[in-house]
Coordinates of C-alpha atoms in Angstrom, one line a residue:
X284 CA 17.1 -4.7 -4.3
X285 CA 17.1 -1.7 -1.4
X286 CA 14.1 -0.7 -3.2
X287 CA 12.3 -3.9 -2.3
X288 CA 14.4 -4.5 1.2
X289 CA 12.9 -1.0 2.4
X290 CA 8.9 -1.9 0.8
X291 CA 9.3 -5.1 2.9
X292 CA 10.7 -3.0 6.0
X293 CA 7.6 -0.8 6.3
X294 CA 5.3 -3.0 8.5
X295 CA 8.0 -3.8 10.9
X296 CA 9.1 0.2 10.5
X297 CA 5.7 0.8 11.6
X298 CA 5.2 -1.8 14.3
X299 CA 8.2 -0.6 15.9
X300 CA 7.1 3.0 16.2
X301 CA 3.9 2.3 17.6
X302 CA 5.6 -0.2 20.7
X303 CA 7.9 2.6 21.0
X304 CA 4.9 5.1 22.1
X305 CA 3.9 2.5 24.5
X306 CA 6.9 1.7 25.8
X307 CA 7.4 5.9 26.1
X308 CA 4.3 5.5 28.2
X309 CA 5.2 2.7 30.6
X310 CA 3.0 0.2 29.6
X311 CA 4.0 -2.2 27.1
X312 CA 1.9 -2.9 23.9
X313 CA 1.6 -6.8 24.2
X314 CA -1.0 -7.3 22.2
X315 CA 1.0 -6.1 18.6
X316 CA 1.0 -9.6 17.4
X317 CA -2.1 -10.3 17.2
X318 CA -3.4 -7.2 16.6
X319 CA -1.3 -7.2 13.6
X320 CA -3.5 -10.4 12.2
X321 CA -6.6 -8.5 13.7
X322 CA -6.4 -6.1 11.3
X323 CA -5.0 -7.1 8.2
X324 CA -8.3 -9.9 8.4
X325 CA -10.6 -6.6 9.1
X326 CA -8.9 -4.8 6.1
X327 CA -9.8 -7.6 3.8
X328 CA -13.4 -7.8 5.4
X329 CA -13.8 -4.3 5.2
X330 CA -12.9 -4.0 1.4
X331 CA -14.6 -7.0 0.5
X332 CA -17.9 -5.3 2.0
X333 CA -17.2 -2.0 0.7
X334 CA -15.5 -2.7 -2.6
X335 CA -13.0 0.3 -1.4
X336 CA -9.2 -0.2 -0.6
X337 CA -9.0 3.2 1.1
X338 CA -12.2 2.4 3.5
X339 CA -11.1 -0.7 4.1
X340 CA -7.8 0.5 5.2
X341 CA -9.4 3.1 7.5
X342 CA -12.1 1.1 8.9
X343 CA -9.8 -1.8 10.2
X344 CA -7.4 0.6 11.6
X345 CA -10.1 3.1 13.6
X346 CA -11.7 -0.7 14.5
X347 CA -8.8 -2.1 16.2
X348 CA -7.4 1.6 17.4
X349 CA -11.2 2.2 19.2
X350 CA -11.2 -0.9 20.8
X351 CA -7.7 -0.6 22.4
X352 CA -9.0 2.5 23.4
X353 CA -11.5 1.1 24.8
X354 CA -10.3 -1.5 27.0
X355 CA -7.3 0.5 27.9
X356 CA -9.8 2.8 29.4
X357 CA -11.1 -0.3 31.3
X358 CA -7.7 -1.9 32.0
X359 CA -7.3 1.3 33.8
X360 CA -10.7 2.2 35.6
X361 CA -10.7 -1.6 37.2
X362 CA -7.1 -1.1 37.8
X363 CA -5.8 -4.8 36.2
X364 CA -2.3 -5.8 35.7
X365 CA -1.3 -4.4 32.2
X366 CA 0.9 -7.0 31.6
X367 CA -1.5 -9.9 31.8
X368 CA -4.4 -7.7 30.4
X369 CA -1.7 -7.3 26.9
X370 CA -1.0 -11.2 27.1
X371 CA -4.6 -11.5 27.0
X372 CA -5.5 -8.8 24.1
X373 CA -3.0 -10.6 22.0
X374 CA -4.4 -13.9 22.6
X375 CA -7.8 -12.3 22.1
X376 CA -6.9 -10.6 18.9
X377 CA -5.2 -13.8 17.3
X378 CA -8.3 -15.9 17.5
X379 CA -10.3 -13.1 16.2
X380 CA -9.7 -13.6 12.8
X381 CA -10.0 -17.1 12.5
X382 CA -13.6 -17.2 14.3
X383 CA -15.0 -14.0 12.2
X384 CA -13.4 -16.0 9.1
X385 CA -15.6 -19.2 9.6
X386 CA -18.7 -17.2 10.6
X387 CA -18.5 -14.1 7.6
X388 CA -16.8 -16.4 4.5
X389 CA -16.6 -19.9 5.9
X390 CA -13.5 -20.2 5.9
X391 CA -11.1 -20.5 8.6
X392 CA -7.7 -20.7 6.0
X393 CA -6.4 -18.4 3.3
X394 CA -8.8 -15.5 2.3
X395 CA -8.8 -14.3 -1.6
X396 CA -11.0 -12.4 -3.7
X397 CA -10.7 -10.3 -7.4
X398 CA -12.3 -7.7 -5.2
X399 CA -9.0 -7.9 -3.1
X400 CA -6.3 -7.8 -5.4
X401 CA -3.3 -5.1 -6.4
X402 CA -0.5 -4.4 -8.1
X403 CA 2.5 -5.4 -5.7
X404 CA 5.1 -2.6 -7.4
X405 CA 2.0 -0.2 -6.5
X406 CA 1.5 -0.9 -2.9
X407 CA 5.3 -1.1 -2.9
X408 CA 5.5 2.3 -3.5
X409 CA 2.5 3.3 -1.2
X410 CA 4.0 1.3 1.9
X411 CA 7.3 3.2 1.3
X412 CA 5.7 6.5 1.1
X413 CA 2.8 6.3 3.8
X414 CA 5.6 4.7 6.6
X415 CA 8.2 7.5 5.6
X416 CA 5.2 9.8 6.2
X417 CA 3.8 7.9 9.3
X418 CA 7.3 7.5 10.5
X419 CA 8.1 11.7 10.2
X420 CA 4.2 12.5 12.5
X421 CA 5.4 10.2 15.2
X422 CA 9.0 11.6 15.5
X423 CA 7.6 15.4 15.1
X424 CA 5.0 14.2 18.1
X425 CA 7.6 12.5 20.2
X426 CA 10.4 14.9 19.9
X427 CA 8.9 18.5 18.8
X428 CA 5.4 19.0 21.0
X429 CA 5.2 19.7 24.5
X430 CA 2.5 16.4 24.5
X431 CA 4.8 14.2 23.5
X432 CA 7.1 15.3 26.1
X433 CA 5.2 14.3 28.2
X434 CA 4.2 11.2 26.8
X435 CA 8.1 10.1 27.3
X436 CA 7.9 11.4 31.0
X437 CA 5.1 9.0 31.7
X438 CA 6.6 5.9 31.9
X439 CA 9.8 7.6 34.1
X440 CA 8.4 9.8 36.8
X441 CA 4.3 10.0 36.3
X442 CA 4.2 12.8 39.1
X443 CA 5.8 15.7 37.1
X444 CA 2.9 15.3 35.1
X445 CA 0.3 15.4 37.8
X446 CA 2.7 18.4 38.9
X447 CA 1.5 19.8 35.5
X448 CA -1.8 19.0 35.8
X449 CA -1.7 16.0 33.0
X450 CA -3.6 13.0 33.6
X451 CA -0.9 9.7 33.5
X452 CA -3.8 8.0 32.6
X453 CA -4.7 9.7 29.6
X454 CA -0.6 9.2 28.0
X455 CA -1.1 5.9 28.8
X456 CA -4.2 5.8 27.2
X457 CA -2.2 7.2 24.2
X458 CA 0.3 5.0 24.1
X459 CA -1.6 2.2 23.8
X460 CA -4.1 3.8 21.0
X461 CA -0.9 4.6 19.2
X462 CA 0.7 1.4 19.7
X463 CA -2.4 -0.3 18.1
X464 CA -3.0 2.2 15.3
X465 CA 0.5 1.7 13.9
X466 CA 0.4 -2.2 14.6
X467 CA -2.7 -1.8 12.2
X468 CA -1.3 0.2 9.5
X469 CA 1.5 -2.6 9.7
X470 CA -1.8 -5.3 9.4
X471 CA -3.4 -3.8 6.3
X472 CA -0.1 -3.1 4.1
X473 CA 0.6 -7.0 4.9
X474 CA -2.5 -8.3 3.6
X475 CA -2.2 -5.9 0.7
X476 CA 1.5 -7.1 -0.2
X477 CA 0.2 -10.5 -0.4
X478 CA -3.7 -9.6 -2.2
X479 CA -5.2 -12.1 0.4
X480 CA -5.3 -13.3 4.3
X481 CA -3.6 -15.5 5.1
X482 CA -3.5 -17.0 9.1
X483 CA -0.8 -15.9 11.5
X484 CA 0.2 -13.4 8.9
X485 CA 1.9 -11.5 11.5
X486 CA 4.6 -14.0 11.7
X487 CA 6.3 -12.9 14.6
X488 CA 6.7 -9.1 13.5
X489 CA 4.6 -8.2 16.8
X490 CA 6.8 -9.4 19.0
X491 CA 10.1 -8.5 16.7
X492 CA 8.9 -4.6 17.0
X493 CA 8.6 -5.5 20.9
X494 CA 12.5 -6.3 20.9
X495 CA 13.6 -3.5 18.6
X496 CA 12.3 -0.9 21.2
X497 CA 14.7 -2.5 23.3
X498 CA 17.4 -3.3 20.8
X499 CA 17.0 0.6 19.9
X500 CA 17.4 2.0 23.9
X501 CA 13.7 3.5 23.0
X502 CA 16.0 5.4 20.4
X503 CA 13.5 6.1 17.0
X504 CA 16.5 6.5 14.2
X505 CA 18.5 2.8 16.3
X506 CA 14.9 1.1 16.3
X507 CA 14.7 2.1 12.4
X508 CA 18.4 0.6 12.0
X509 CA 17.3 -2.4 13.5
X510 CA 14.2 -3.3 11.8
X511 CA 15.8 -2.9 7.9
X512 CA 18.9 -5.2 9.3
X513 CA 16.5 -7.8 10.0
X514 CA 14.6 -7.4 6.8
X515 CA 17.7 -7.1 5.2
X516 CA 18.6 -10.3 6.4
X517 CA 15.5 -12.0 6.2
X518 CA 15.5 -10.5 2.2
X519 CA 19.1 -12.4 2.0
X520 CA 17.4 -15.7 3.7
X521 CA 14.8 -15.9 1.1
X522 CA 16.1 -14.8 -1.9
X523 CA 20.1 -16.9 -1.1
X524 CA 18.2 -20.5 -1.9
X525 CA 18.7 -19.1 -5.7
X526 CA 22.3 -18.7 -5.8
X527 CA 22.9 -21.6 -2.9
X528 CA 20.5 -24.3 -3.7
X529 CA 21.9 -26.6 -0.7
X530 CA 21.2 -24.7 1.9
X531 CA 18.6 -25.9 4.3
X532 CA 15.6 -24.3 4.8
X533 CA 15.2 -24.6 8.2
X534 CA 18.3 -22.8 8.6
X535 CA 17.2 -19.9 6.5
X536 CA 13.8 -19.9 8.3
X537 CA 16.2 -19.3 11.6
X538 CA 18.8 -17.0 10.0
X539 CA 17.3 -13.3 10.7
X540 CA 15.8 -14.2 14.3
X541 CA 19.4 -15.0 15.0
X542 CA 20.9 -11.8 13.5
X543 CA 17.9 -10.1 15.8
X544 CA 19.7 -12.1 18.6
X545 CA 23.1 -11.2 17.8
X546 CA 21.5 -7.3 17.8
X547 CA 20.3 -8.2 21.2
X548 CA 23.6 -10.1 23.0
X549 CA 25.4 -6.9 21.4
X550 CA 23.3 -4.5 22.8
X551 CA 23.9 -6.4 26.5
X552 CA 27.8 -5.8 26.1

């Protein structure tokens, strides 16, 4: 059972960690949500086209990471509100999928394919090994180079950086790339868990990694904490019906967005 709590963890683990950078570099990562569909729909394109797992996991995370990059560079150059211009990306990157869906398979509901399919005790393993991996580079970065020291300056006091001749711009720019690089990772393992796309896949997770940074106090190890007690929970929603058949669903549906908002009223007090 923790075996299969922490394989379910690892997309929200990974979500987390990339909002974390942004919120580090004072500019919110809005867009995770939808990026997080973005990409597990561009990892299933991506394979399908390349009959590869591992291109199609690389391709669909440099896609979505470059074009973050991209308009983070022009978010900033045309000096735009980065809180609309996020609300925007994420509504951008949720109709993505389903328009690229009708137009490359004709299909604007779930995706599958033989060409898309794994073993789910396989990917287990690989989602628990590439986030622990994934997780241990963005805490070295954060908390062991002089970069990501000044990556957590950014969003606090910007002019000890220009003190030190560091561009703001350029660890915000970071922050955002980051932000939607690990959203990404989070995209592909989900389509993989499931062998298929399937719309809205994201579920939420965006914005749940949105509230951990805060649930955490921008702390890595209390954001970690906070992610497996929601998928613990949300484990114990789906899997309770079994030994309590009368429970209603709705009411499991609800159960770990209210333990997230228990984690939040605590965290007030």
């Amino acid at each position: 059972m923790i075996f299969n709590i922490l394989a379910f963890s690892c997309p929200l683990i990974l979500c987390s960690t990339g909002a974390l950078f942004s919120e580090y570099a004072g500019s919110l990562a809005l867009f995770l949500e939808g990026m997080i569909s973005f990409s597990a729909f561009l990892n299933y394109a991506f394979t399908i086209g390349t009959n590869s797992p591992v291109l199609g996991f690389i391709l669909s995370s440099l896609t979505t990471t470059v074009l973050i990059l991209l308009f983070s560079i022009l978010i900033e150059y045309f000096k735009a509100n980065k809180f609309i211009a996020g609300i925007a990306l994420n509504l951008l990157f949720s109709a993505m999928p389903s328009c690229l869906s009708s137009i490359l398979f004709k299909n604007r509901g779930v995706l599958t394919s033989s060409a898309f399919t794994f073993n789910l005790l396989y990917i287990r393993i690989f989602s628990i090994a590439f986030t622990v991996i994934a997780v241990a580079v963005a805490f070295l970065f954060l908390y062991k180079t002089r970069d990501g020291l000044y990556l957590r300056i950014t969003g606090q006091d910007s002019r000890v950086l220009l003190s030190n001749g560091v561009s703001p711009l350029v660890m915000r720019t970071v922050g955002w790339g980051t932000a939607a690089l690990y959203s990404s990772f989070a995209g592909c393992l989900l389509s993989m868990r499931l062998s298929s796309f399937v719309p809205n896949i994201s579920s939420g997770r965006g914005w749940m990694a949105l509230a951990a940074v805060f649930v955490g106090q921008k702390k890595l190890w209390k954001i970690l904490a906070c992610m497996i007690i929601f998928c613990c929970a949300d484990f114990f929603s789906t899997n309770i019906q079994n030994i309590i058949p009368n429970i209603p669903s709705s009411v499991l549906l609800a159960f770990p967005y209210l333990i997230v908002l228990c984690l939040v009223f605590s965290n007030r007090v």
